[in-house]
PDB file of C-alpha atoms in Angstrom:
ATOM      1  CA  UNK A   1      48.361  77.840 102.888  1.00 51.00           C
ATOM      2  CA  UNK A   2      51.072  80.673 104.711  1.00 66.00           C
ATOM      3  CA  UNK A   3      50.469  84.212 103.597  1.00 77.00           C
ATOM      4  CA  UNK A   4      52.820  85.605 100.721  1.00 90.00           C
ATOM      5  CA  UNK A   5      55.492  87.692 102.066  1.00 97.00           C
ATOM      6  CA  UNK A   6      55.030  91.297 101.917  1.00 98.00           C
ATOM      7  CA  UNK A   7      58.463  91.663 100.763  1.00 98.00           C
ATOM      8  CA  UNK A   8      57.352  90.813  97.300  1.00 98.00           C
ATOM      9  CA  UNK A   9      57.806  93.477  95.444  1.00 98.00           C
ATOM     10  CA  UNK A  10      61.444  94.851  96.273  1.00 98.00           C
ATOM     11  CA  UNK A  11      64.795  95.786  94.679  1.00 98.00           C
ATOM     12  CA  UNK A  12      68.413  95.945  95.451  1.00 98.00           C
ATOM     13  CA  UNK A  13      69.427  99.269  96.205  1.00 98.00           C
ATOM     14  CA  UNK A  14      73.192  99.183  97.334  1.00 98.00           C
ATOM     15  CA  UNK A  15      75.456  97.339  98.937  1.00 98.00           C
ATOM     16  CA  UNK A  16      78.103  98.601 101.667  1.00 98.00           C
ATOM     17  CA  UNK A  17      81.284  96.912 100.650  1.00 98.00           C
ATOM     18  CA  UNK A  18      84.216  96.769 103.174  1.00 98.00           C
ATOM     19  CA  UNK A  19      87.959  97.943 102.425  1.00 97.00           C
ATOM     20  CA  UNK A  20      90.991  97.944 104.585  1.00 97.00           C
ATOM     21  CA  UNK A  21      91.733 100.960 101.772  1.00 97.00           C
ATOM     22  CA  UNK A  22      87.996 102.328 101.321  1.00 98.00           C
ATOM     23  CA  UNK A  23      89.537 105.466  98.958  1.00 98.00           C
ATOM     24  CA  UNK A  24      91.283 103.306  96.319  1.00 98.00           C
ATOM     25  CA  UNK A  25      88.425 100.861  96.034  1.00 98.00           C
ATOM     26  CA  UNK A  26      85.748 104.094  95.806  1.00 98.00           C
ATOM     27  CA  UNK A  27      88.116 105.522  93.589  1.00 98.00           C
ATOM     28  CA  UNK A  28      87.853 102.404  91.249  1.00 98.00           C
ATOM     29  CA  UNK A  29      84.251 102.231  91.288  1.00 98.00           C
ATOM     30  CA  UNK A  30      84.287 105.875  90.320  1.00 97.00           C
ATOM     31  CA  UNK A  31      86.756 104.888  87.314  1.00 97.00           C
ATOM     32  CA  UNK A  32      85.236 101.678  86.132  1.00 98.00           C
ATOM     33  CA  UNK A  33      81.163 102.015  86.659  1.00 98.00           C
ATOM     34  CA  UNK A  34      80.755 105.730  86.351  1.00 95.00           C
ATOM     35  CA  UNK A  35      79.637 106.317  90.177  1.00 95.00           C
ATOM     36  CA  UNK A  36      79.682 110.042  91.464  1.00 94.00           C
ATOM     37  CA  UNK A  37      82.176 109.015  94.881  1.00 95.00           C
ATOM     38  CA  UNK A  38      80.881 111.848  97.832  1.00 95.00           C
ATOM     39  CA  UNK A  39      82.163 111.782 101.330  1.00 95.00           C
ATOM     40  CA  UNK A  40      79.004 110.170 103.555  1.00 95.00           C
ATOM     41  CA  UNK A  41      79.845 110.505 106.755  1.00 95.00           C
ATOM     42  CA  UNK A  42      83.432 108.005 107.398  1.00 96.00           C
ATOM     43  CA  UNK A  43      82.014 106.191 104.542  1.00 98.00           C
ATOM     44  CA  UNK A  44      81.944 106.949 100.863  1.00 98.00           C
ATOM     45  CA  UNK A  45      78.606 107.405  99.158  1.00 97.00           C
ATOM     46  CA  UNK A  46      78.703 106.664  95.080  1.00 97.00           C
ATOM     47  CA  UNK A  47      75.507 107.269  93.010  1.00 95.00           C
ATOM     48  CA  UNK A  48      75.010 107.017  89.115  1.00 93.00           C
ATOM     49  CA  UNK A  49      71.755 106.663  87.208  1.00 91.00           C
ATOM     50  CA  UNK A  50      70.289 102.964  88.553  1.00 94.00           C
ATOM     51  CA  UNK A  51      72.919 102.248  91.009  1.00 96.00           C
ATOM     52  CA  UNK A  52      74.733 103.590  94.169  1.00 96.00           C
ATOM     53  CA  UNK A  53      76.896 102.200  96.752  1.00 98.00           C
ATOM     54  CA  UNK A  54      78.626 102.610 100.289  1.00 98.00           C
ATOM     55  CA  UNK A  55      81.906 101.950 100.768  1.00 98.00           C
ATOM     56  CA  UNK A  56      83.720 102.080 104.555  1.00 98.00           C
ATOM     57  CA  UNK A  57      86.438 100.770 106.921  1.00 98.00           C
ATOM     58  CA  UNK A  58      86.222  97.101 107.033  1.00 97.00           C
ATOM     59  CA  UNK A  59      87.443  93.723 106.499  1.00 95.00           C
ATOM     60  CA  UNK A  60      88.557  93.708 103.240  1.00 95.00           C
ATOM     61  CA  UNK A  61      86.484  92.022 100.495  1.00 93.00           C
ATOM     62  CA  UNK A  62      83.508  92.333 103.349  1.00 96.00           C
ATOM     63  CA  UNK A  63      79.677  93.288 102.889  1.00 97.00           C
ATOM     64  CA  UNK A  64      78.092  94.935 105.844  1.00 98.00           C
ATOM     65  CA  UNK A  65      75.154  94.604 104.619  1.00 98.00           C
ATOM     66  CA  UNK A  66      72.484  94.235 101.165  1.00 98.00           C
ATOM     67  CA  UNK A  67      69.729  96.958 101.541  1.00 98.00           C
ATOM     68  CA  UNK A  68      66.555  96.598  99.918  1.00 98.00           C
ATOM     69  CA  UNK A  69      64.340  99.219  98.736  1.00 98.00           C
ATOM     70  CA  UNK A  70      60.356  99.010  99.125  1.00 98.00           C
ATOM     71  CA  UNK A  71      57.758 100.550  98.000  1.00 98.00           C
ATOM     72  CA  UNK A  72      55.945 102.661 100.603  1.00 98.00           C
ATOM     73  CA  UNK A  73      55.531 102.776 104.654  1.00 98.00           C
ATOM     74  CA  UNK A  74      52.083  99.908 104.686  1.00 98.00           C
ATOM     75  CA  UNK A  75      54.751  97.548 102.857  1.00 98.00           C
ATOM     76  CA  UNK A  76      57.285  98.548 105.308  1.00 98.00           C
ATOM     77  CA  UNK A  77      55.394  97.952 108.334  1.00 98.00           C
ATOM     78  CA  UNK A  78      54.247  94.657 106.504  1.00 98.00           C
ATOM     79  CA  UNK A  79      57.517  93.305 106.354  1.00 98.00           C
ATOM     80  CA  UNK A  80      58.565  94.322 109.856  1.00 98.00           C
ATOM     81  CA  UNK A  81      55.401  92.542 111.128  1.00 97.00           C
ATOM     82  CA  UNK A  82      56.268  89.392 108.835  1.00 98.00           C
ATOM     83  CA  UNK A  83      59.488  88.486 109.472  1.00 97.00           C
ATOM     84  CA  UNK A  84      58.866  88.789 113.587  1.00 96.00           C
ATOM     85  CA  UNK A  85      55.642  86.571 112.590  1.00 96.00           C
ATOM     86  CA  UNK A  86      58.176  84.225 111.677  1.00 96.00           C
ATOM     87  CA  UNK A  87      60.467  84.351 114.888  1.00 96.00           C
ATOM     88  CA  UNK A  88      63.118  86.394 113.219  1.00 97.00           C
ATOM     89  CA  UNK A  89      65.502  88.710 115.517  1.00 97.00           C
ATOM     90  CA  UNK A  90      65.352  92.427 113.696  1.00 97.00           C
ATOM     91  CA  UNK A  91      68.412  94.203 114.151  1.00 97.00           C
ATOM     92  CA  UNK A  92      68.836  98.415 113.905  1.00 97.00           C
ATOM     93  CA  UNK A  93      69.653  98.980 110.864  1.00 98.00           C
ATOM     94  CA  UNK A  94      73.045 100.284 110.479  1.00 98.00           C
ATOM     95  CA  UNK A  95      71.951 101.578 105.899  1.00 98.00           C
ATOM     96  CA  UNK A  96      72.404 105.718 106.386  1.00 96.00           C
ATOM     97  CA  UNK A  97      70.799 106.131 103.331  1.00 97.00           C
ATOM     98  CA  UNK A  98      67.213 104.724 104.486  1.00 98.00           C
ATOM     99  CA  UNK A  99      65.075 105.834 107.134  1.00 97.00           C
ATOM    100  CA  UNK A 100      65.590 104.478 110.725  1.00 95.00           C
ATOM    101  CA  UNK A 101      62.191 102.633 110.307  1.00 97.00           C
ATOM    102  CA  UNK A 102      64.031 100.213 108.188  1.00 98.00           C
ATOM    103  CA  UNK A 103      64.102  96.317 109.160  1.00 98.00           C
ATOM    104  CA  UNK A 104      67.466  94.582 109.634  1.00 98.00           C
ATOM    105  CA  UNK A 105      67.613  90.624 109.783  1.00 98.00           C
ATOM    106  CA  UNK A 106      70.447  88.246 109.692  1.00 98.00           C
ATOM    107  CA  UNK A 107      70.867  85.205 107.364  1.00 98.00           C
ATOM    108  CA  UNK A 108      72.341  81.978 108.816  1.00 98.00           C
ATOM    109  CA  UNK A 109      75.525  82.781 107.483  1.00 98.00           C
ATOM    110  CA  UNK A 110      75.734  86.346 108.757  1.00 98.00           C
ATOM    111  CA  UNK A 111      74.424  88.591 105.959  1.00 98.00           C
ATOM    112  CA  UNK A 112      72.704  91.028 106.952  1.00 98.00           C
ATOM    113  CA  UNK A 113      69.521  92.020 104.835  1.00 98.00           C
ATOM    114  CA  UNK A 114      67.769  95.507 105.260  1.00 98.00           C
ATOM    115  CA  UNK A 115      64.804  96.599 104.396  1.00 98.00           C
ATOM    116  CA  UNK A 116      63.860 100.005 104.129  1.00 98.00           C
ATOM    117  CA  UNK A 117      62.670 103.120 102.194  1.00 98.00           C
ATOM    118  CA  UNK A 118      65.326 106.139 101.174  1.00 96.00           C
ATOM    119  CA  UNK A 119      66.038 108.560 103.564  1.00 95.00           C
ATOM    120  CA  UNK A 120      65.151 111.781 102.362  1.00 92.00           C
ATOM    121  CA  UNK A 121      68.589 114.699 101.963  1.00 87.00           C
ATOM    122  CA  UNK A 122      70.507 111.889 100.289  1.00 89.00           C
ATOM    123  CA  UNK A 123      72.815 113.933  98.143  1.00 83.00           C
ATOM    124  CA  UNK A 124      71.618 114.022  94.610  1.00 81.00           C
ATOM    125  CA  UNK A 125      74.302 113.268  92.301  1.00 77.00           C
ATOM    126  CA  UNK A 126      75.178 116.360  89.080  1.00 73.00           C
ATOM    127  CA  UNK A 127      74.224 115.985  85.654  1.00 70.00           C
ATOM    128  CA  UNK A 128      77.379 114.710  84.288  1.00 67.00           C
ATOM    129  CA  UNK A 129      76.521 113.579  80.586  1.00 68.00           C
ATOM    130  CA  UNK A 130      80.662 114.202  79.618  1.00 65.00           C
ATOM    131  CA  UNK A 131      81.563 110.894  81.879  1.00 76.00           C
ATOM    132  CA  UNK A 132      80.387 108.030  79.305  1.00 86.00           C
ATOM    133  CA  UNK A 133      80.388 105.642  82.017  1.00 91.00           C
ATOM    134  CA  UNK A 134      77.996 107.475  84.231  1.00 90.00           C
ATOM    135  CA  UNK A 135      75.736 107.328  81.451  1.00 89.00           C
ATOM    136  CA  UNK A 136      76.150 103.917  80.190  1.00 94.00           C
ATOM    137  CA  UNK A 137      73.048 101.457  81.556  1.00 95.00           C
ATOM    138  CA  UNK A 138      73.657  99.780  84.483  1.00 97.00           C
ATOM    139  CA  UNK A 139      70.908  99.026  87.084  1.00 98.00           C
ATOM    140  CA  UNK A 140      72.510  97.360  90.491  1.00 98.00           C
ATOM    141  CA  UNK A 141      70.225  94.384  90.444  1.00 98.00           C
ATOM    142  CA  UNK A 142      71.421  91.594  91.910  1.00 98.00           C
ATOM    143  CA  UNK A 143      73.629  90.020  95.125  1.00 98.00           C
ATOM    144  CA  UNK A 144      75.146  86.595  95.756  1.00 98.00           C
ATOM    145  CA  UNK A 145      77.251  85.362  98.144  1.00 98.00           C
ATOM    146  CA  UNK A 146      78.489  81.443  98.205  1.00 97.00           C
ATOM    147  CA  UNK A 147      77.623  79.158 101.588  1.00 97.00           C
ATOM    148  CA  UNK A 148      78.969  76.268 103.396  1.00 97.00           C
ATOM    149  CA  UNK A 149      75.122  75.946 104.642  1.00 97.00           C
ATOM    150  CA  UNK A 150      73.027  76.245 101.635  1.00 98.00           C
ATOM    151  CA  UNK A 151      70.478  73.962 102.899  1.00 98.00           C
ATOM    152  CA  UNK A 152      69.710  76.793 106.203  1.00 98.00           C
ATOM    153  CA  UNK A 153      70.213  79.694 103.922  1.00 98.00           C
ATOM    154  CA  UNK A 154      66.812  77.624 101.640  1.00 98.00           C
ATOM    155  CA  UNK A 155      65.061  77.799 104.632  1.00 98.00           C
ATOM    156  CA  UNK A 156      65.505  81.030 105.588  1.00 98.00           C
ATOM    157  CA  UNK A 157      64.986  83.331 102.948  1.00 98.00           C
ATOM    158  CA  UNK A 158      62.041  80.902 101.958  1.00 98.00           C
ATOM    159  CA  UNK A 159      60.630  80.322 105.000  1.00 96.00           C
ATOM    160  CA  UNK A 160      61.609  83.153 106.693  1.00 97.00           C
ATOM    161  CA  UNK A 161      61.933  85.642 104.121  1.00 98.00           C
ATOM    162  CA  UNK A 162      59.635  84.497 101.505  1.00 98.00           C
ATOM    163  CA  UNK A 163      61.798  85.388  99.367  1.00 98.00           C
ATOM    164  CA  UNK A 164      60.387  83.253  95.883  1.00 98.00           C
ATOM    165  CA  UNK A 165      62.812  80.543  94.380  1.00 98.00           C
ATOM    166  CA  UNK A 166      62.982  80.671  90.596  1.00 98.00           C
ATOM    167  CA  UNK A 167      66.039  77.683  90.030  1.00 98.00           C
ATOM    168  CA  UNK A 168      67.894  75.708  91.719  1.00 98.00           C
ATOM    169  CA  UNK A 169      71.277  73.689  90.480  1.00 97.00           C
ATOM    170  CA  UNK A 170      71.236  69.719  91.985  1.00 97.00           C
ATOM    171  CA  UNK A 171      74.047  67.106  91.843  1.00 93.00           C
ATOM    172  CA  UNK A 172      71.602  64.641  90.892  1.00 94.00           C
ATOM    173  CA  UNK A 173      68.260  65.881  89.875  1.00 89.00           C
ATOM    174  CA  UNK A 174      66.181  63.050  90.444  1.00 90.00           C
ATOM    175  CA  UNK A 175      67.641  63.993  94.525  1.00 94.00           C
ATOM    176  CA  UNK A 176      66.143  67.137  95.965  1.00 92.00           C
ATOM    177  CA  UNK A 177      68.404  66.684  99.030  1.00 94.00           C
ATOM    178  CA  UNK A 178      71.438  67.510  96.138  1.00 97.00           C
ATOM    179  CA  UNK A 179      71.263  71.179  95.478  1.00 98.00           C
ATOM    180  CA  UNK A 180      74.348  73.276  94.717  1.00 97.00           C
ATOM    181  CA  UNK A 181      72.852  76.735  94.073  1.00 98.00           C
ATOM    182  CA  UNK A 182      69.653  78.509  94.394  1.00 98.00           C
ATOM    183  CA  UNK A 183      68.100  81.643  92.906  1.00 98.00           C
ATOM    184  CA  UNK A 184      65.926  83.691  94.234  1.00 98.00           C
ATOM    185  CA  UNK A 185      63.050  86.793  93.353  1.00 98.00           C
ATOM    186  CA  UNK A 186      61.971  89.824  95.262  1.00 98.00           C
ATOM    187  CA  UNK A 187      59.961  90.914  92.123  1.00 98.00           C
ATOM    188  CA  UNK A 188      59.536  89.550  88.155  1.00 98.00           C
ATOM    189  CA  UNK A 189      63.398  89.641  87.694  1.00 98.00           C
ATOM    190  CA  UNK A 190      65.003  86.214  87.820  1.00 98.00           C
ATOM    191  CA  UNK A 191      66.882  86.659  90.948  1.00 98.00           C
ATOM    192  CA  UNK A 192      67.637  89.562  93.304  1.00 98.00           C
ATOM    193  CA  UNK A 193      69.811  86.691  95.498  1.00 98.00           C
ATOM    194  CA  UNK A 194      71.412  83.776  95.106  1.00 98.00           C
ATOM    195  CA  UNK A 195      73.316  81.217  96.942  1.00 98.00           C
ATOM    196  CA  UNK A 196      76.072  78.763  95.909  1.00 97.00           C
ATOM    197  CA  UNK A 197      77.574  75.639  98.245  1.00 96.00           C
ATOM    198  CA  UNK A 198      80.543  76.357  98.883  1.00 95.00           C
ATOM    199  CA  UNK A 199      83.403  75.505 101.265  1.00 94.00           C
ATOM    200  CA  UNK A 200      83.000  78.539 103.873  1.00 95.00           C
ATOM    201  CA  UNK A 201      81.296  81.682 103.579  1.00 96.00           C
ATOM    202  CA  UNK A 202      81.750  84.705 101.330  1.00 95.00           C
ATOM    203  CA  UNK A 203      80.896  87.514  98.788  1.00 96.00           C
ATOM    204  CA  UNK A 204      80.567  85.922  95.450  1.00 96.00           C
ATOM    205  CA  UNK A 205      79.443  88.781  93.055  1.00 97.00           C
ATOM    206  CA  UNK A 206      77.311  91.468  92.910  1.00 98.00           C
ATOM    207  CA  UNK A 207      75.430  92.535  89.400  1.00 98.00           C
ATOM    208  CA  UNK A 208      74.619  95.354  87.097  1.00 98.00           C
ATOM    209  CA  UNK A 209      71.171  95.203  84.507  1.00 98.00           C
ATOM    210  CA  UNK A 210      72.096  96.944  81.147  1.00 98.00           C
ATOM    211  CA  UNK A 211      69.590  97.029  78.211  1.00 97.00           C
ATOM    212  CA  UNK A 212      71.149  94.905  75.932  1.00 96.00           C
ATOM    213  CA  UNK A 213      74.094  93.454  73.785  1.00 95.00           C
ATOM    214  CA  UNK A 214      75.269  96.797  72.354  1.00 96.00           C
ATOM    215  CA  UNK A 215      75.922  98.125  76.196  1.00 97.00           C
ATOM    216  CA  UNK A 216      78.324  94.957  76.036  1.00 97.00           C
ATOM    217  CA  UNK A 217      80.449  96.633  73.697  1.00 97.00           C
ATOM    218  CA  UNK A 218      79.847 100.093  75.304  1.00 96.00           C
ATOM    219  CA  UNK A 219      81.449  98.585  78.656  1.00 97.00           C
ATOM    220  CA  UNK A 220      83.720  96.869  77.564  1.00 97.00           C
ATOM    221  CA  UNK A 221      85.353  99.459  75.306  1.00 97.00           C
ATOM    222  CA  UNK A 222      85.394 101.059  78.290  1.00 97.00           C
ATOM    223  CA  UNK A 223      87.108  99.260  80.898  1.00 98.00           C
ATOM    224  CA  UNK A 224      90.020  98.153  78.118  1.00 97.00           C
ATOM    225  CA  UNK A 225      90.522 101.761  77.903  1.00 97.00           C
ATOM    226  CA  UNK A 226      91.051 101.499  81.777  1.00 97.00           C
ATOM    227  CA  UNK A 227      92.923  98.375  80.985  1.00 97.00           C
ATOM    228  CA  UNK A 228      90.462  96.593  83.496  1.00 98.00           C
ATOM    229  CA  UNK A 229      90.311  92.934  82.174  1.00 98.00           C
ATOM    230  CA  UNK A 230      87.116  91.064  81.644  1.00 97.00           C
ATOM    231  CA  UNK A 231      87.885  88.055  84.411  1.00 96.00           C
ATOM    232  CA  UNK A 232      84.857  85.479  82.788  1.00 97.00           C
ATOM    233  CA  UNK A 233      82.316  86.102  79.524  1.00 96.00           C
ATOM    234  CA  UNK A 234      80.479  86.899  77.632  1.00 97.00           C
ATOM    235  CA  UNK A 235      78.444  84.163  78.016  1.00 97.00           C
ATOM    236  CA  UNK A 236      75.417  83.313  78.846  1.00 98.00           C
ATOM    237  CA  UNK A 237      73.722  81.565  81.881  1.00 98.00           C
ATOM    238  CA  UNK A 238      71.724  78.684  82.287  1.00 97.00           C
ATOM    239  CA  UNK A 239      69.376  80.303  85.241  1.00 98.00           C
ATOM    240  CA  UNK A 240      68.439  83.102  84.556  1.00 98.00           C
ATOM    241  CA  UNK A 241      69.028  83.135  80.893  1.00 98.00           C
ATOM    242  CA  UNK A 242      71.215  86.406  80.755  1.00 98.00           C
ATOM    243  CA  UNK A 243      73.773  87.463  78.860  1.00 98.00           C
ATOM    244  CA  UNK A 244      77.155  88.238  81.219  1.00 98.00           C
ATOM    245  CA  UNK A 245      80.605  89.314  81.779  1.00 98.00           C
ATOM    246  CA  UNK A 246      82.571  90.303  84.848  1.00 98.00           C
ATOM    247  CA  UNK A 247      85.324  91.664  86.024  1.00 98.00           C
ATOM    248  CA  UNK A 248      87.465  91.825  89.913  1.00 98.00           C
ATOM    249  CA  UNK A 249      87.839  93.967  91.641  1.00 97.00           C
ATOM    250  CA  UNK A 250      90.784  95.421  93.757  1.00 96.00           C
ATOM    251  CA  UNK A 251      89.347  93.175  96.293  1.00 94.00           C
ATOM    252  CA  UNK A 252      89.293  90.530  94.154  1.00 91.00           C
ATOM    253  CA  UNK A 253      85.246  90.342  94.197  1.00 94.00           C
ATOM    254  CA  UNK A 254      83.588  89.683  90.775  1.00 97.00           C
ATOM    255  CA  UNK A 255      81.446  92.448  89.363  1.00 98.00           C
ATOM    256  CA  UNK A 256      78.582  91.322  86.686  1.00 98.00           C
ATOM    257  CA  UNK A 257      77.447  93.229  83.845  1.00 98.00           C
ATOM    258  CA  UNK A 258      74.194  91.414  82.399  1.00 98.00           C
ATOM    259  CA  UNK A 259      71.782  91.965  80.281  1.00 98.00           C
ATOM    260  CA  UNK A 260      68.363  89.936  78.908  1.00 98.00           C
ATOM    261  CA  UNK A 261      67.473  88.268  82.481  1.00 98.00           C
ATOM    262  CA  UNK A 262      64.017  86.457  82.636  1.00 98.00           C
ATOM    263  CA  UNK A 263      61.465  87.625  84.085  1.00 98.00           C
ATOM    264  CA  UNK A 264      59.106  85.195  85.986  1.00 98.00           C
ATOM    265  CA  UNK A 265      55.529  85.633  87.416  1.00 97.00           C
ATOM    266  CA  UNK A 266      55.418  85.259  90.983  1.00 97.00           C
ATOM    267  CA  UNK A 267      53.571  81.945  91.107  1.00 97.00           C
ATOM    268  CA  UNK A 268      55.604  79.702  88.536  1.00 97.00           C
ATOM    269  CA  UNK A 269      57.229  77.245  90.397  1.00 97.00           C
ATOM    270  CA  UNK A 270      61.013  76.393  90.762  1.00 97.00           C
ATOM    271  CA  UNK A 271      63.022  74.503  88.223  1.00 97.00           C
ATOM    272  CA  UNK A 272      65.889  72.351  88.191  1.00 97.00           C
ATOM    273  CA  UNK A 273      69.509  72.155  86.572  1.00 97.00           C
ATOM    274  CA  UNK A 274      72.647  69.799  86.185  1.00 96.00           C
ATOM    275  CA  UNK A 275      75.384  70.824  88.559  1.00 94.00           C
ATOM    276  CA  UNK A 276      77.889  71.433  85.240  1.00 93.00           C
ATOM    277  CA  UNK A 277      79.717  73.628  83.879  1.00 93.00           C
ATOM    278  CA  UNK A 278      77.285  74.543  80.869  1.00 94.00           C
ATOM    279  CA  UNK A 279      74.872  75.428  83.322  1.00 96.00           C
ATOM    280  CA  UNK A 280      76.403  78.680  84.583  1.00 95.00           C
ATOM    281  CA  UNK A 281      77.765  79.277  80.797  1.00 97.00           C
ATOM    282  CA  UNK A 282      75.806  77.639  77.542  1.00 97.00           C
ATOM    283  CA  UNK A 283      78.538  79.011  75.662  1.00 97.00           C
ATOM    284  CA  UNK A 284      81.546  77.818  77.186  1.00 92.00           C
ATOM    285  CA  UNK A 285      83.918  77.868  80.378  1.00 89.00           C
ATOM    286  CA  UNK A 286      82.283  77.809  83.660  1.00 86.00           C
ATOM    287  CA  UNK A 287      82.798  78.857  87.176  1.00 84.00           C
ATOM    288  CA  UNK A 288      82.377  76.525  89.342  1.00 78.00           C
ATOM    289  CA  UNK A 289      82.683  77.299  93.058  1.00 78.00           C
ATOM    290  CA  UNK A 290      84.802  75.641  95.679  1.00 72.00           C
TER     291      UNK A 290
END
């Protein structure tokens, strides 16, 4: 029996997202999640209790990268050793806000997925306990993207990663050789990454943890004050069991607030799912990709 990855245990700690107008998307992070927005070299660095992201020059609704943050340097130096175990190309790592030590490697599809431990001189963000937002719960916790290749994507963040599969979403669920979506752990939460067929490549939606229903409210009193409209929700998903809403974007990218996602001991093995639209939402309306 193969080794358990060392990547297990490890959390999303920001994103870079892409902008052919980096300032009015930073801006709107600022407004709508609470982020501090600081100049970070030609990027923009935003920061709020649980959460930070980078924001740059780029294609516009693009990810450069998802950067994930370890525990020490022996789990570091684990990981690096792993994933060339497994005949994976490592990359420099282009995430300012870790150390250069951190690993870079490429998904089938193109995402890149870094590795690393925070750099240290990363500006600290104020105390800023008049911005409600900033103060509202909301833990950057998860990352999906949807794939015209889902079946390479499996292989490589299981194989190759060992990243550990919590659900997966089949056509037919007596076939194996159907699945639709899959979701993925780093650590006890549900899924730090997930994957949905698709017809071509792309950001899905990236996710925020709050600590329950109430925060619902909190959030979305919030963005209606901002007159930012919730897109899909509340519901609640199938996978994953979590409460949800979300909202676009400038970009158009979905952003998830959740709350109550499972947690799941590393060794319980994968379930299944109907491919349906109660599936992503017991309560009502789905989304179902394309």
């Amino acid at each position: 029996m193969p080794a358990p990855s060392p990547i297990w245990p490890a959390q999303l700690d920001h994103l870079r997202l892409e902008s052919d107008d980096p300032k009015a998307l930073a801006d709107f992070y600022g407004r709508a999640l609470g982020f501090e927005v600081s100049g970070f070299g030609e990027d923009f660095l935003l920061q709020a209790p649980g959460r930070r992201l980078i924001i740059g020059e780029g294609k516009r609704g693009g990810r450069s990268y998802h950067a994930y943050r370890l525990q020490n340097e022996r789990q570091l130096a684990d990981v690096r050793a792993f994933v060339q175990a497994q005949g994976l190309t490592t990359e420099p790592s282009p995430a300012a806000v870790f150390g250069e030590d951190a690993v870079a490697v490429r998904d089938p599809d193109g995402w890149l997925n870094v590795f690393g431990l925070p750099k240290p001189g990363v500006p600290t963000p104020k105390a800023a306990n008049a911005i409600p937002a900033r103060a509202y719960a909301a833990r950057l916790q998860h990352v999906v993207v949807a794939t015209p290749n889902l079946a390479r994507m499996i292989e490589f963040y299981e194989q190759g990663l060992g990243f550990v599969p919590s659900d997966y979403v089949l056509l037919d669920e007596d076939d194996d050789s159907t699945k639709r979506v899959a979701f993925w752990r780093t650590d006890t939460e549900h899924h730090t990454f997930a994957a949905f067929q698709a017809s071509h490549a792309r950001a899905d939606h990236h996710a925020y943890e709050t600590s329950g229903w109430m925060d619902f409210r909190d959030w979305a009193d919030h963005l209606a004050n901002l007159e930012i409209p919730i897109a899909w929700g509340p519901g609640r998903h199938g996978p994953g069991n979590n409460l949800f809403f979300m909202i676009d974007d400038p970009n158009g990218d979905r952003i998830e607030l959740s709350a109550e996602l499972e947690h799941l001991p590393r060794e319980m093995a994968p379930r299944s799912w109907p491919h349906s639209e109660r599936t992503v939402n017991l309560w009502g309306a789905g989304w179902i990709r394309q």
